[in-house]
mmCIF file of C-alpha atoms in Angstrom:
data_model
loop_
_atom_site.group_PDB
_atom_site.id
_atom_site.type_symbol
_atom_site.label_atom_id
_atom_site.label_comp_id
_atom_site.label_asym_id
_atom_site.label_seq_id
_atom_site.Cartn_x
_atom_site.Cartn_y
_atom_site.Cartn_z
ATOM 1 C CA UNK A 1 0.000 0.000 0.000
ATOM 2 C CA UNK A 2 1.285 3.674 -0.757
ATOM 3 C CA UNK A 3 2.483 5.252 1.970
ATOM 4 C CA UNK A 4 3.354 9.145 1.439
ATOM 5 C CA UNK A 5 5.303 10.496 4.115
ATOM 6 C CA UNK A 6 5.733 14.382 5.102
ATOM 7 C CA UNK A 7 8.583 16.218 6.497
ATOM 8 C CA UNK A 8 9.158 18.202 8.939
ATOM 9 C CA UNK A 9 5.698 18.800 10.712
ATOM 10 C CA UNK A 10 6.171 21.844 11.412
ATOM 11 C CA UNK A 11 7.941 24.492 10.510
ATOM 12 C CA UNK A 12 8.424 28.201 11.629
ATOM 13 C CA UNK A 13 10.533 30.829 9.225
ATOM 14 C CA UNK A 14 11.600 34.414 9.671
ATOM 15 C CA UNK A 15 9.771 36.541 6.656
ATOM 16 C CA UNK A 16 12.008 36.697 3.699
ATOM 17 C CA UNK A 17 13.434 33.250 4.048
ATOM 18 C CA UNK A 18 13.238 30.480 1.288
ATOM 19 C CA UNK A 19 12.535 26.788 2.636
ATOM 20 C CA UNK A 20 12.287 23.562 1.319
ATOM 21 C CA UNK A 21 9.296 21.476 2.352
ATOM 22 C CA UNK A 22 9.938 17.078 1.733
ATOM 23 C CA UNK A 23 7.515 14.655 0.907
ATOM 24 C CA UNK A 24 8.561 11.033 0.187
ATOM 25 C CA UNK A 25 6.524 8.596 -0.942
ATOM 26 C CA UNK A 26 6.740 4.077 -1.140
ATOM 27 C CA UNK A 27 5.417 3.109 -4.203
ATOM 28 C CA UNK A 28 7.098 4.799 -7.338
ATOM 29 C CA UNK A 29 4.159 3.721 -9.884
ATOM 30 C CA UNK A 30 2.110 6.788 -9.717
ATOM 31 C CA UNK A 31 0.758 9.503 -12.358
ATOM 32 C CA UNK A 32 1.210 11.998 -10.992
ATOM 33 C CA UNK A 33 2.103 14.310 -7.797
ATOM 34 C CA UNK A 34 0.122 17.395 -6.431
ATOM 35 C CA UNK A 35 1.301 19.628 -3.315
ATOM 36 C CA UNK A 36 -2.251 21.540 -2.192
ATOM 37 C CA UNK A 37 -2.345 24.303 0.461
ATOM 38 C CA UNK A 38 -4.796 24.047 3.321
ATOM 39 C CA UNK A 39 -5.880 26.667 5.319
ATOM 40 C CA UNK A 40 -7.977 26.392 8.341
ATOM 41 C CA UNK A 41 -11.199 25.021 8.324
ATOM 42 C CA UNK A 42 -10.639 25.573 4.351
ATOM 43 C CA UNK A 43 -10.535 22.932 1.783
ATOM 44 C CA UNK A 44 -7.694 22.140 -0.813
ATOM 45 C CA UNK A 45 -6.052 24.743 -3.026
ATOM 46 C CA UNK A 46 -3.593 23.017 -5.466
ATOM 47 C CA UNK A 47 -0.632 24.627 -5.777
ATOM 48 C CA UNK A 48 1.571 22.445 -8.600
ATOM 49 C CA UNK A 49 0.808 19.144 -10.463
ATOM 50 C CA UNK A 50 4.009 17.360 -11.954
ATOM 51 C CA UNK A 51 3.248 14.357 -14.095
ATOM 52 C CA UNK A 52 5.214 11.070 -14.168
ATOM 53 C CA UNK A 53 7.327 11.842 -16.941
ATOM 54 C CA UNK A 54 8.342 15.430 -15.364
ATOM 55 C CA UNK A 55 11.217 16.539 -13.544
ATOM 56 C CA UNK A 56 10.261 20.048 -11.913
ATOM 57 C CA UNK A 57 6.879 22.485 -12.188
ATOM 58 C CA UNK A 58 7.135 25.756 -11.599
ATOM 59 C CA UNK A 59 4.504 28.658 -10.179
ATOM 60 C CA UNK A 60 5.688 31.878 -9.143
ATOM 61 C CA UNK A 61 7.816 31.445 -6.135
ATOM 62 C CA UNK A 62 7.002 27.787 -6.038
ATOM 63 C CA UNK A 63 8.883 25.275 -7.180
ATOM 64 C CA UNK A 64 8.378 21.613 -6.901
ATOM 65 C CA UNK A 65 10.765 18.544 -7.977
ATOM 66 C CA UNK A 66 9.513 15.127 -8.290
ATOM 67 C CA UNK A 67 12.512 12.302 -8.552
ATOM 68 C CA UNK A 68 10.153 9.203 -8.964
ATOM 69 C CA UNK A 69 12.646 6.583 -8.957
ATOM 70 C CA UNK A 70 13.904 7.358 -5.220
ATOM 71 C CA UNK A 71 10.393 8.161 -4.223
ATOM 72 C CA UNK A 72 10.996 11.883 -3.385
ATOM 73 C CA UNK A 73 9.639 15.334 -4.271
ATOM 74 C CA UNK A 74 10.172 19.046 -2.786
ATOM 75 C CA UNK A 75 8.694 21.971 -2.647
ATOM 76 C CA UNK A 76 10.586 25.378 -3.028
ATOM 77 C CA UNK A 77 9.333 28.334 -1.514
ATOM 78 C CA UNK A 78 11.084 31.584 -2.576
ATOM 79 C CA UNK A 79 11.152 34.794 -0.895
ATOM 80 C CA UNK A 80 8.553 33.622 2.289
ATOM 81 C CA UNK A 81 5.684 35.549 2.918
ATOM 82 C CA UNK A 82 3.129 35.567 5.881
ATOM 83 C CA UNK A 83 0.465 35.099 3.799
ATOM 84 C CA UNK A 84 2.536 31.946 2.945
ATOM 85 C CA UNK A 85 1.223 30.483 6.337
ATOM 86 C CA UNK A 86 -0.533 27.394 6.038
ATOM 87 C CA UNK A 87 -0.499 23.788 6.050
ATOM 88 C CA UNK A 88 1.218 22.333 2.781
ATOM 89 C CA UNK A 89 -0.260 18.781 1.812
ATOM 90 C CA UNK A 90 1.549 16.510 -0.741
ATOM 91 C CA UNK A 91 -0.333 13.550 -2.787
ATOM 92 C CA UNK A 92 0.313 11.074 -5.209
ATOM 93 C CA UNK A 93 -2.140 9.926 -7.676
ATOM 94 C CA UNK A 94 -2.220 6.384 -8.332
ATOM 95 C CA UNK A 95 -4.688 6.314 -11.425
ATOM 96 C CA UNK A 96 -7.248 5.362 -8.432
ATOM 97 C CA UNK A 97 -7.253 7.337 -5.633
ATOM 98 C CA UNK A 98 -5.188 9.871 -3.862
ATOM 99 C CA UNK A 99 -3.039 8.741 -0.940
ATOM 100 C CA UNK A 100 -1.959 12.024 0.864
ATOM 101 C CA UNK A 101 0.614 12.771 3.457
ATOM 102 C CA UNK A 102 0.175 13.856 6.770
ATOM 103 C CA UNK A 103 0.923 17.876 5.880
ATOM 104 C CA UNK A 104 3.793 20.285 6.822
ATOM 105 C CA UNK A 105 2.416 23.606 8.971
ATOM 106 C CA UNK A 106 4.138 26.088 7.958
ATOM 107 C CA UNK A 107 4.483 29.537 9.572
ATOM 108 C CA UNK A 108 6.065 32.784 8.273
ATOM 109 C CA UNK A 109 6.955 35.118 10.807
ATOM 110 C CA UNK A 110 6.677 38.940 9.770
ATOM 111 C CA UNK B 1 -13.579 30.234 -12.180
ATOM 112 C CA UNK B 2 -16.110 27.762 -11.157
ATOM 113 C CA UNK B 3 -15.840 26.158 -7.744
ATOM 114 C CA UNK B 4 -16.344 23.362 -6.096
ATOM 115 C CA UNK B 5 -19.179 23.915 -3.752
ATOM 116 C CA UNK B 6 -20.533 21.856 -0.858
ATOM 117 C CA UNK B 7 -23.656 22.448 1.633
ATOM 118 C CA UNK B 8 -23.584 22.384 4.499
ATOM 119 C CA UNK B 9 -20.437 23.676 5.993
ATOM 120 C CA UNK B 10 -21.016 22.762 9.136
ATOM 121 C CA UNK B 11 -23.432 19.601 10.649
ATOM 122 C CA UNK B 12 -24.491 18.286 13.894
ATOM 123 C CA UNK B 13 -26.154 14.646 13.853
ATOM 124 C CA UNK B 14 -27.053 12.619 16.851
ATOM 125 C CA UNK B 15 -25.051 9.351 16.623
ATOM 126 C CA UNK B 16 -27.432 6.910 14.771
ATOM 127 C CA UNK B 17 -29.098 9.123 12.341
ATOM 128 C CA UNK B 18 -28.455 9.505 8.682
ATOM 129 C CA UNK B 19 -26.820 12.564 7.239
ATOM 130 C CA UNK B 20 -26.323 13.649 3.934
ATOM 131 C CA UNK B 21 -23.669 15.320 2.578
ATOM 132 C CA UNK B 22 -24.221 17.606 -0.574
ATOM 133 C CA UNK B 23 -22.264 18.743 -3.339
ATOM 134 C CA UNK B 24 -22.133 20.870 -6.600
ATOM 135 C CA UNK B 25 -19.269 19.678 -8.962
ATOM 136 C CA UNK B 26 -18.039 21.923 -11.223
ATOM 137 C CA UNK B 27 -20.346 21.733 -14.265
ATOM 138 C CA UNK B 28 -18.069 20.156 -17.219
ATOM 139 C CA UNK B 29 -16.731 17.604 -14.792
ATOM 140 C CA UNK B 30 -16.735 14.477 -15.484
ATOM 141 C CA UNK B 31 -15.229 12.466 -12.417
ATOM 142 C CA UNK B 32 -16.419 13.005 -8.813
ATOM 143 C CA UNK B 33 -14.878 12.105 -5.638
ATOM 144 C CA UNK B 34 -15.325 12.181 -1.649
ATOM 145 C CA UNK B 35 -12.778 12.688 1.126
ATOM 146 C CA UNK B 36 -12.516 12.607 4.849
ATOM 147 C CA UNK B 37 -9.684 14.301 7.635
ATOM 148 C CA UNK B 38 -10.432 13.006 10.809
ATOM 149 C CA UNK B 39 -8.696 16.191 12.645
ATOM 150 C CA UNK B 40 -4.914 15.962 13.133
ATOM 151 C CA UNK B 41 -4.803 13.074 10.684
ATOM 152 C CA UNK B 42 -4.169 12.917 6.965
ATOM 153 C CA UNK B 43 -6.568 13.270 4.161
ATOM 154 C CA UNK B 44 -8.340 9.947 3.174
ATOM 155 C CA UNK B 45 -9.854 8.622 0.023
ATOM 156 C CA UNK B 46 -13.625 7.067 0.299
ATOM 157 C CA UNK B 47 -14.519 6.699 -3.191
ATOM 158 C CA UNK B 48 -14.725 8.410 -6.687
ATOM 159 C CA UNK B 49 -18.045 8.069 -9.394
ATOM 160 C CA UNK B 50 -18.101 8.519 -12.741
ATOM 161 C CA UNK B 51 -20.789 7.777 -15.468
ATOM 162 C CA UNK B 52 -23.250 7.129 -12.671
ATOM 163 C CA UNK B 53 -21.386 4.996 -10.824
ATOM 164 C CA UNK B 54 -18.320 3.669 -8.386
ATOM 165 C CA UNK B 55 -15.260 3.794 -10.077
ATOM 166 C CA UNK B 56 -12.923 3.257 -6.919
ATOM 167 C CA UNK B 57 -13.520 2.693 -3.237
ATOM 168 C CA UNK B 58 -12.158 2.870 -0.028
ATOM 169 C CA UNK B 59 -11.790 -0.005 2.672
ATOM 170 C CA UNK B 60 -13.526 3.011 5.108
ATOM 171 C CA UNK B 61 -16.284 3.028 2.287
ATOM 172 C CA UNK B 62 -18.478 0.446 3.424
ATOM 173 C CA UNK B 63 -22.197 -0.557 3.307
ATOM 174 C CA UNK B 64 -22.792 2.572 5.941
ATOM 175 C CA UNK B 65 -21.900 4.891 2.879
ATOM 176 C CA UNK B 66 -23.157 5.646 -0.689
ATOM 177 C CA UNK B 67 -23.087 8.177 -2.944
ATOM 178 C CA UNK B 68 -25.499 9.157 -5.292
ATOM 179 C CA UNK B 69 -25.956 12.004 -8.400
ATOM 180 C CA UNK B 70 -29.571 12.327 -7.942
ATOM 181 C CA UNK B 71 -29.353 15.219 -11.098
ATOM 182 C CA UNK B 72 -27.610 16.593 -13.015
ATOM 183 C CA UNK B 73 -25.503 19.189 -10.762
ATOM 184 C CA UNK B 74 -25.899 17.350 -7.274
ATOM 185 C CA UNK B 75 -23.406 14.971 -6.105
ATOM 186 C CA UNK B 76 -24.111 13.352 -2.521
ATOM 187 C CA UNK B 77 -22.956 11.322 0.372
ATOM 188 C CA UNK B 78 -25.071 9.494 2.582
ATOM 189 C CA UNK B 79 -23.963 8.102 5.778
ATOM 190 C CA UNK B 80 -26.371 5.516 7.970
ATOM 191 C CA UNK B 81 -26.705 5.091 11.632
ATOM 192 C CA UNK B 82 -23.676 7.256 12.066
ATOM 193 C CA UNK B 83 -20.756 6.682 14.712
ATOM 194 C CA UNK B 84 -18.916 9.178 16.911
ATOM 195 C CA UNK B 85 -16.097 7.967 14.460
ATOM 196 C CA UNK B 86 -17.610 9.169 11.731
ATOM 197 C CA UNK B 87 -17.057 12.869 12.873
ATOM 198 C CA UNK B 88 -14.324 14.269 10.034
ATOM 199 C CA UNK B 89 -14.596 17.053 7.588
ATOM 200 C CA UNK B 90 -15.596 15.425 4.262
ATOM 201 C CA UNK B 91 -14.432 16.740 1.317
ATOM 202 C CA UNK B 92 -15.780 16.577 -2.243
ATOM 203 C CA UNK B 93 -13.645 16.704 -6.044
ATOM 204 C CA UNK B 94 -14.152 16.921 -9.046
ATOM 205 C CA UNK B 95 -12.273 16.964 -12.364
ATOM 206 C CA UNK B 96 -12.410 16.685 -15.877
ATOM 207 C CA UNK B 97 -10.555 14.493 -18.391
ATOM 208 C CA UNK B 98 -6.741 14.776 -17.561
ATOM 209 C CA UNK B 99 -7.624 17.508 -15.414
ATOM 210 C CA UNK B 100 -6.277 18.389 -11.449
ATOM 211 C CA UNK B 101 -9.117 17.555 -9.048
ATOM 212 C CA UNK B 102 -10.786 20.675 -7.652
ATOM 213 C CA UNK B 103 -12.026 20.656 -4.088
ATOM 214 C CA UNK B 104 -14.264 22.134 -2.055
ATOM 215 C CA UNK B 105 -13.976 23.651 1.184
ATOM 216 C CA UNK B 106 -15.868 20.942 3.118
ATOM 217 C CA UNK B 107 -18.469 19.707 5.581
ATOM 218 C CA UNK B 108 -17.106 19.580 9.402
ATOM 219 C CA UNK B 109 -19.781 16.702 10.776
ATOM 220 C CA UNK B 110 -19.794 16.457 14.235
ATOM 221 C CA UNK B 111 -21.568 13.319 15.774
ATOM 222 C CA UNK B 112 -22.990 13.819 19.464
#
């Protein structure tokens, strides 16, 4: 069974800081990956889809990297913002279902 | 640019009644699909629907659940005789053909 794993928990930057947010996953026969932003009491905002077959996706000051051979993907965040405060949610598509992970809360100090 | 929305955003059952859930896909879409967070744990899959009926399910999805598109804009989930368990905010998708999955902003149930 997939098993997508998130890391750190929790996180707390100065404003202004750039951060790297790690999600690794078991099973490398998936689509596709999708990191979402959650707010509270919100629902899901997706933030960057990379296929398969792709490397790196790009939005803005995001930018995520998917190596699906060792089972690993990031997410870049440039230039932090408070308004960047949230929890960050990674999931892999297996053709079936989603199998999330268990989030990163991230907090952006001003 | 057309949401995902679902009614109602908060609901308060007494354990052993039926609730249902309700949602309005986006209108092109094509593939529908339910979620629950029980709070402080991860997001979960219970099933996706398309062409009127179950594509995928859950092992959580089981005869206490079903989903229905009673029209042609309404997507819903019914749970029976619900458990203190069963308190979760449910989330409802929906996509199009090699599309990202759009979701809504949820239904907090809270069984007494």
């Amino acid at each position: 069974k997939q098993e997508v794993t998130q890391i750190p928990a929790a996180l707390s930057v100065p404003e202004g800081e750039n951060l790297v947010l790690n999600c690794s996953f078991t099973d490398s026969a998936i689509y596709n990956l999708q990191w979402f932003r959650q707010d509270p009491g919100k629902g899901l905002t997706s933030l960057l889809l990379i296929q398969s077959s792709q490397r790196e996706q790009t939005s803005g000051r995001l930018n995520a990297s998917l190596d699906k051979s060792s089972g690993r993907s990031t997410l870049y965040i440039a230039a932090s913002q408070p308004g960047d405060s949230a929890t960050y949610l990674c999931a892999v598509w297996t053709g079936n279902q989603f199998y999330f992970g268990t989030g990163t809360s991230l907090t952006v100090i001003p | 640019e057309p949401e995902v929305t679902q009614t109602p955003s908060h609901q308060v059952t007494q354990m052993g009644q039926e609730v249902i859930l309700r949602c309005v896909p986006i209108s092109n879409h094509l593939y529908f699909y339910w979620y629950r967070q029980i709070l402080g744990q991860k997001v979960e899959f219970l099933v996706s629907f398309y062409n009127n009926e179950i594509s995928e399910k859950s092992e959580i999805f089981d005869d206490q659940f079903s989903v229905e598109r009673p029209d042609g804009s309404n997507f819903t989930l019914k749970i029976r005789s619900t458990k203190l368990e069963d308190s979760a905010m449910y989330f409802c998708a929906s996509r199009g053909d090699s599309k990202p999955q759009h979701f809504g902003d949820g239904t907090r149930l809270s069984i007494l």
